[in-house]
Coordinates of C-alpha atoms in Angstrom, one line a residue:
M1 CA 13.8 38.7 68.6
S2 CA 13.2 38.0 72.2
T3 CA 15.2 35.1 73.5
Q4 CA 13.2 34.3 76.6
R5 CA 9.9 33.1 75.1
Q6 CA 8.2 30.2 76.8
A7 CA 8.1 27.2 74.4
A8 CA 4.9 27.1 72.4
G9 CA 2.3 24.8 73.9
A10 CA 3.9 24.7 77.3
V11 CA 1.6 25.0 80.3
K12 CA 2.2 25.5 83.9
A13 CA 1.4 22.3 85.8
G14 CA 2.1 22.8 89.5
D15 CA 5.9 23.1 89.7
K16 CA 6.4 21.4 86.3
I17 CA 6.4 22.6 82.8
G18 CA 4.9 20.5 80.0
G19 CA 2.5 20.2 77.1
Q20 CA -1.0 19.0 77.1
F21 CA -0.1 15.6 78.7
A22 CA 1.9 17.2 81.6
T23 CA 1.0 15.9 85.1
L24 CA -1.3 18.3 86.7
E25 CA 0.2 18.5 90.2
R26 CA -1.4 21.7 91.3
P27 CA -1.8 22.8 94.9
T28 CA -5.2 22.7 96.3
A29 CA -7.3 25.7 95.2
F30 CA -9.4 27.7 97.5
A31 CA -12.0 30.3 96.8
P32 CA -10.6 33.8 97.6
S33 CA -11.7 35.1 100.9
I34 CA -12.2 38.6 102.1
S35 CA -9.5 39.5 104.5
D36 CA -10.1 41.4 107.8
E37 CA -8.8 44.6 106.1
T38 CA -11.3 44.2 103.2
P39 CA -14.7 45.8 103.8
T40 CA -17.6 43.5 103.9
L41 CA -21.3 44.1 103.9
S42 CA -23.1 44.8 107.1
D43 CA -25.6 42.2 108.2
E44 CA -28.4 44.7 107.6
A45 CA -27.3 45.4 104.1
R46 CA -26.9 41.7 103.3
E47 CA -30.4 41.0 104.6
R48 CA -32.0 43.9 102.7
L49 CA -30.3 43.0 99.5
S50 CA -31.4 39.4 99.8
E51 CA -34.9 40.6 100.1
G52 CA -34.7 42.5 96.8
E53 CA -34.4 46.0 98.3
W54 CA -32.4 48.8 96.6
D55 CA -31.7 52.4 97.4
D56 CA -28.9 54.9 97.3
E57 CA -27.6 53.8 100.7
L58 CA -27.4 50.1 99.6
E59 CA -25.9 51.1 96.3
A60 CA -23.1 53.0 98.0
E61 CA -22.2 50.2 100.4
L62 CA -22.4 47.4 97.8
T63 CA -20.3 49.3 95.3
A64 CA -17.6 50.1 97.8
V65 CA -17.4 46.5 99.0
A66 CA -17.5 45.0 95.5
T67 CA -14.7 47.4 94.4
A68 CA -12.6 46.3 97.4
V69 CA -13.2 42.7 96.5
A70 CA -12.3 43.3 92.8
K71 CA -9.0 45.0 93.7
A72 CA -8.1 42.1 96.0
E73 CA -8.3 39.7 93.1
V74 CA -5.0 38.3 91.6
G75 CA -3.8 41.0 89.2
G76 CA -6.2 43.5 90.6
G77 CA -9.2 42.5 88.6
Y78 CA -10.8 39.9 86.3
D79 CA -9.7 38.4 83.0
L80 CA -13.0 38.8 81.1
E81 CA -11.8 38.2 77.5
F82 CA -10.2 34.8 77.2
V83 CA -8.0 34.3 74.1
D84 CA -7.6 30.7 73.0
Y85 CA -4.1 29.4 72.4
D86 CA -4.6 29.1 68.7
D87 CA -6.2 32.5 68.2
H88 CA -3.9 35.1 66.6
L89 CA -3.9 38.3 64.5
N90 CA -4.5 38.1 60.7
E91 CA -2.4 40.0 58.2
E92 CA -4.5 43.2 58.2
Q93 CA -4.6 43.2 62.0
I94 CA -0.8 42.7 62.1
D95 CA -0.3 45.8 60.0
A96 CA -2.4 47.8 62.4
F97 CA -0.6 46.4 65.3
L98 CA 2.9 47.2 63.9
L99 CA 1.7 50.8 63.4
G100 CA 0.8 51.1 67.0
D101 CA -2.9 51.3 66.2
P102 CA -3.0 55.1 66.4
E103 CA -6.7 55.4 65.6
C104 CA -7.6 52.5 67.9
D105 CA -9.2 50.7 64.9
L106 CA -7.7 47.4 65.9
Q107 CA -8.6 47.8 69.5
N108 CA -12.2 48.5 68.6
E109 CA -12.4 45.7 66.1
I110 CA -11.1 43.1 68.7
S111 CA -13.3 44.6 71.4
D112 CA -16.4 43.9 69.2
V113 CA -15.2 40.4 68.5
F114 CA -15.0 39.7 72.3
S115 CA -18.1 41.6 73.3
E116 CA -20.3 38.5 73.9
T117 CA -17.5 36.8 75.8
R118 CA -16.9 39.9 77.9
Y119 CA -20.6 40.2 78.7
N120 CA -21.0 36.6 79.8
S121 CA -17.8 36.7 81.9
T122 CA -18.9 39.9 83.6
R123 CA -22.2 38.4 84.6
R124 CA -20.5 35.2 85.9
E125 CA -17.9 37.1 87.9
A126 CA -20.6 39.4 89.4
Q127 CA -22.7 36.5 90.4
E128 CA -19.7 34.8 92.1
L129 CA -18.8 38.0 93.8
L130 CA -22.3 38.3 95.3
D131 CA -22.1 34.6 96.3
G132 CA -18.9 35.3 98.1
L133 CA -20.7 38.1 100.1
G134 CA -23.3 35.6 101.1
I135 CA -26.0 36.8 98.7
D136 CA -27.8 34.7 96.0
Y137 CA -27.8 36.8 92.9
I138 CA -31.3 35.5 92.0
D139 CA -32.7 37.3 95.1
V140 CA -31.2 40.8 94.5
D141 CA -32.8 43.6 92.6
G142 CA -31.8 43.9 88.9
D143 CA -30.2 47.3 89.5
A144 CA -28.0 45.8 92.3
L145 CA -26.8 43.1 90.0
E146 CA -26.0 45.7 87.3
A147 CA -24.1 47.8 89.8
V148 CA -21.8 44.8 90.7
Q149 CA -21.4 44.0 87.0
E150 CA -20.3 47.6 86.4
V151 CA -17.7 47.2 89.1
V152 CA -16.4 43.9 87.6
E153 CA -16.2 45.5 84.1
N154 CA -14.3 48.5 85.4
H155 CA -11.7 46.0 86.8
N156 CA -11.3 44.1 83.5
T157 CA -7.5 43.3 83.3
S158 CA -7.6 41.4 80.1
D159 CA -6.0 42.7 76.9
P160 CA -7.0 40.5 73.9
V161 CA -4.9 42.5 71.4
R162 CA -1.8 41.8 73.6
D163 CA -2.7 38.1 73.9
L164 CA -3.5 37.7 70.2
A165 CA -0.2 39.3 69.3
K166 CA 1.6 37.0 71.7
N167 CA 0.0 34.0 70.0
T168 CA 0.8 35.3 66.5
P169 CA 3.5 33.1 64.8
S170 CA 6.8 34.8 63.8
Q171 CA 6.5 36.7 60.6
L172 CA 8.8 37.7 57.7
M173 CA 9.0 41.5 57.9
R174 CA 10.8 44.4 56.2
T175 CA 11.4 48.0 56.9
Q176 CA 12.9 50.8 54.7
L177 CA 16.5 51.8 55.4
G178 CA 16.8 55.5 55.6
A179 CA 15.2 57.8 53.0
D180 CA 13.7 56.5 49.7
F181 CA 16.4 54.5 48.0
M182 CA 16.4 56.5 44.7
D183 CA 16.1 60.0 46.3
N184 CA 19.7 60.9 45.7
Q185 CA 20.1 59.5 42.2
T186 CA 20.2 62.9 40.4
A187 CA 22.9 64.4 42.6
W188 CA 24.8 61.1 42.4
R189 CA 24.6 61.0 38.6
D190 CA 25.9 64.5 38.3
E191 CA 28.9 63.8 40.6
H192 CA 29.7 60.2 40.0
G193 CA 28.2 59.1 36.7
P194 CA 25.1 57.2 35.7
L195 CA 23.5 54.4 37.7
Y196 CA 21.7 52.9 34.7
D197 CA 22.5 53.1 31.0
G198 CA 21.0 49.8 29.8
H199 CA 24.2 48.0 28.7
D200 CA 27.5 49.2 30.2
D201 CA 28.9 46.9 32.9
A202 CA 30.9 49.8 34.1
V203 CA 27.8 51.1 35.8
Y204 CA 27.9 48.4 38.5
P205 CA 30.8 49.8 40.6
S206 CA 28.8 53.1 40.6
R207 CA 25.8 51.2 41.8
A208 CA 27.7 49.4 44.6
A209 CA 29.1 52.8 45.7
Y210 CA 25.6 54.3 45.7
I211 CA 24.3 51.4 47.8
T212 CA 27.2 51.9 50.3
D213 CA 26.6 55.6 50.4
H214 CA 22.9 55.1 51.1
L215 CA 23.6 52.6 53.9
Q216 CA 26.1 55.1 55.5
K217 CA 23.5 57.9 55.4
A218 CA 21.0 55.5 56.9
G219 CA 23.3 55.0 59.9
V220 CA 25.1 51.8 59.0
D221 CA 28.8 51.7 60.0
T222 CA 30.1 51.0 56.5
A223 CA 33.7 51.8 57.6
S224 CA 33.5 48.5 59.5
F225 CA 32.6 46.5 56.5
T226 CA 34.6 43.3 56.0
V227 CA 35.8 42.0 52.6
E228 CA 32.7 39.7 52.6
D229 CA 30.4 42.7 53.3
R230 CA 31.8 44.7 50.4
E231 CA 31.6 41.6 48.1
N232 CA 27.9 41.3 49.1
I233 CA 27.2 44.9 48.3
S234 CA 28.7 44.3 44.8
L235 CA 26.4 41.3 44.4
L236 CA 23.4 43.6 45.2
A237 CA 24.5 45.9 42.4
T238 CA 25.1 43.1 39.8
D239 CA 22.4 40.6 40.7
G240 CA 19.7 42.9 42.1
P241 CA 17.1 44.7 40.0
Y242 CA 18.3 45.5 36.5
N243 CA 16.2 48.6 36.0
W244 CA 16.6 51.1 38.9
H245 CA 13.6 53.4 39.2
E246 CA 11.7 55.2 41.9
G247 CA 10.0 52.1 43.2
V248 CA 13.2 50.1 44.0
R249 CA 13.6 49.6 47.7
L250 CA 16.6 48.9 50.0
D251 CA 15.1 47.2 53.1
V252 CA 16.3 45.3 56.1
I253 CA 14.5 41.9 56.2
W254 CA 14.0 39.6 59.2
Y255 CA 11.8 36.9 60.6
G256 CA 10.6 37.3 64.2
D257 CA 8.1 38.3 66.8
I258 CA 5.8 41.2 65.7
R259 CA 6.0 42.7 69.2
D260 CA 9.7 43.4 68.7
A261 CA 8.8 45.9 65.9
Q262 CA 5.6 47.5 67.1
L263 CA 5.5 51.2 67.2
P264 CA 4.7 52.7 70.6
V265 CA 0.9 53.0 71.2
P266 CA 0.1 56.7 71.5
Q267 CA -1.5 57.6 74.8
H268 CA -2.3 61.2 73.9
D269 CA -2.8 63.2 70.7
G270 CA 0.5 64.3 69.3
D271 CA 2.5 61.6 70.9
K272 CA 5.6 60.8 68.8
Q273 CA 5.6 57.3 67.4
E274 CA 9.2 56.2 67.0
R275 CA 11.2 53.2 68.0
K276 CA 14.9 52.7 67.3
V277 CA 16.0 49.1 66.9
M278 CA 19.2 47.2 66.1
F279 CA 19.3 44.1 64.0
G280 CA 22.0 41.4 64.3
G281 CA 25.7 42.2 63.9
K282 CA 27.5 38.8 64.1
P283 CA 30.7 37.8 62.3
Y284 CA 30.4 35.5 59.3
G285 CA 30.6 31.9 60.4
S286 CA 29.4 32.8 63.9
R287 CA 27.5 30.1 65.8
D288 CA 25.7 32.7 67.8
S289 CA 21.9 32.1 67.4
T290 CA 21.2 35.9 67.2
G291 CA 22.3 35.8 63.5
Q292 CA 23.2 38.5 61.0
A293 CA 21.1 41.3 59.7
R294 CA 20.1 40.9 56.0
I295 CA 19.2 43.5 53.5
V296 CA 17.3 43.1 50.3
L297 CA 17.3 45.3 47.2
L298 CA 13.9 44.7 45.7
D299 CA 11.8 45.9 42.8
P300 CA 8.2 45.3 44.1
M301 CA 6.8 45.9 40.5
N302 CA 8.3 42.7 39.1
G303 CA 9.8 40.9 42.1
S304 CA 13.4 41.1 40.9
G305 CA 15.9 41.5 43.6
Y306 CA 18.8 40.2 45.7
E307 CA 19.5 39.9 49.4
V308 CA 22.7 39.5 51.4
P309 CA 23.8 39.3 55.0
L310 CA 26.0 41.9 56.7
S311 CA 28.3 41.3 59.6
T312 CA 27.8 44.9 60.8
P313 CA 24.7 45.6 62.9
I314 CA 22.0 47.6 61.3
T315 CA 20.3 50.3 63.4
T316 CA 17.2 52.1 62.1
S317 CA 14.3 54.1 63.4
L318 CA 10.8 52.7 62.9
S319 CA 8.2 55.5 62.6
K320 CA 4.7 56.2 61.3
D321 CA 6.2 57.0 57.9
R322 CA 8.7 54.1 57.9
P323 CA 7.1 51.3 60.0
A324 CA 7.9 47.6 60.0
H325 CA 5.5 45.7 57.7
L326 CA 4.9 42.2 56.5
D327 CA 7.2 41.2 53.6
S328 CA 4.1 40.3 51.6
G329 CA 0.3 40.3 52.3
G330 CA -1.6 42.8 54.4
S331 CA -1.0 46.4 53.2
T332 CA 2.2 45.5 51.3
H333 CA 2.0 46.6 47.6
G334 CA 3.5 44.6 44.8
Y335 CA 5.8 41.6 45.3
G336 CA 7.5 40.7 48.5
W337 CA 10.8 39.0 48.7
D338 CA 9.2 35.7 49.6
D339 CA 6.8 36.0 46.7
A340 CA 9.8 36.3 44.4
A341 CA 12.3 33.9 45.9
G342 CA 10.2 31.5 48.0
V343 CA 12.5 31.8 51.0
Y344 CA 12.9 29.6 54.0
K345 CA 11.7 32.2 56.5
P346 CA 13.3 31.0 59.7
A347 CA 16.7 31.5 58.0
Y348 CA 16.0 35.2 58.4
A349 CA 15.7 35.0 62.2
V350 CA 17.8 37.7 63.9
E351 CA 18.0 39.4 67.3
V352 CA 16.1 42.6 67.4
V353 CA 16.9 44.9 70.3
D354 CA 15.7 48.4 71.3
V355 CA 18.3 51.1 71.2
V356 CA 17.9 53.7 74.0
E357 CA 19.8 56.9 73.5
T358 CA 20.7 59.3 76.3
D359 CA 19.6 62.9 76.1
A360 CA 23.2 63.9 75.2
Q361 CA 23.3 61.4 72.4
S362 CA 20.0 62.6 71.0
E363 CA 21.2 66.2 71.0
E364 CA 24.4 65.2 69.3
I365 CA 22.5 63.4 66.5
A366 CA 20.1 66.3 66.1
A367 CA 23.1 68.7 65.8

């Protein structure tokens, strides 16, 4: 979870930060002017355009000047799609965002929503650009106005998906740890005994060992487990789902910013979508606000489950096959942990950081 977020509702007010009632001590604003280095229209072109003329020569000059003006804007363009402070992504859109929107479905959906805003903003900016060049947009040929509008739209710097994600409140999320939890059950049963026989309490130590083995294979440093960690694993075995079946999941669960768990947005076909992240890793009783990672053993079919914290950090790779997803709602099937336990979500807040491996480390892991 990023720790340098600006407080919700804060606005820039001159040299001060405050809410909606902050004093607005802003420096005097001036309309942007075209510097000596920025091309401007020739007097002849300005006069001809003002008289409604339009030809290839005028188009070339106006387009070149308008492009230079657009590039000189703060940020190199125009914010044409304004996102209000209380606008945010819904559950289905959050799912697509977390997946990195590989098919651009979310991008296209949001673009359609803002199409009217984008059109009106484009016209307004084009009119103001012409006004800055000393031309009344009412006087120019329609094709000339359209040419300037095209330049403005080509320099659209807004990103409504990014802004909506930024506005989206923290969410309770989960992601699968390693392979499917019950994938190794047959081999385990043959070597270590049953994981479920309906009545025998002796099965619980085997379950605890199975959970520990699964965590180790998922990359968790189980050798560093404290006494409390091992006791918590035993609680997962005894107080978690009674009936272990193919649908039972072992997930890391956390509450935080959806941007911390978004898969990379593919830029080209075949781009690998993977993001390695680390959750928590603070000793029990620590006052550090980054918190401890929590895992939940959950049966989505009936909502039975149990969750525990771990003092050991949890590192896992988010991918297209194992992305982060909402604990409940959206595309989540069955019961989420909040559905079953009615949790206080902020208690699951934990620091989430990206893990960047060197080429040598990646080769060692692959080997």
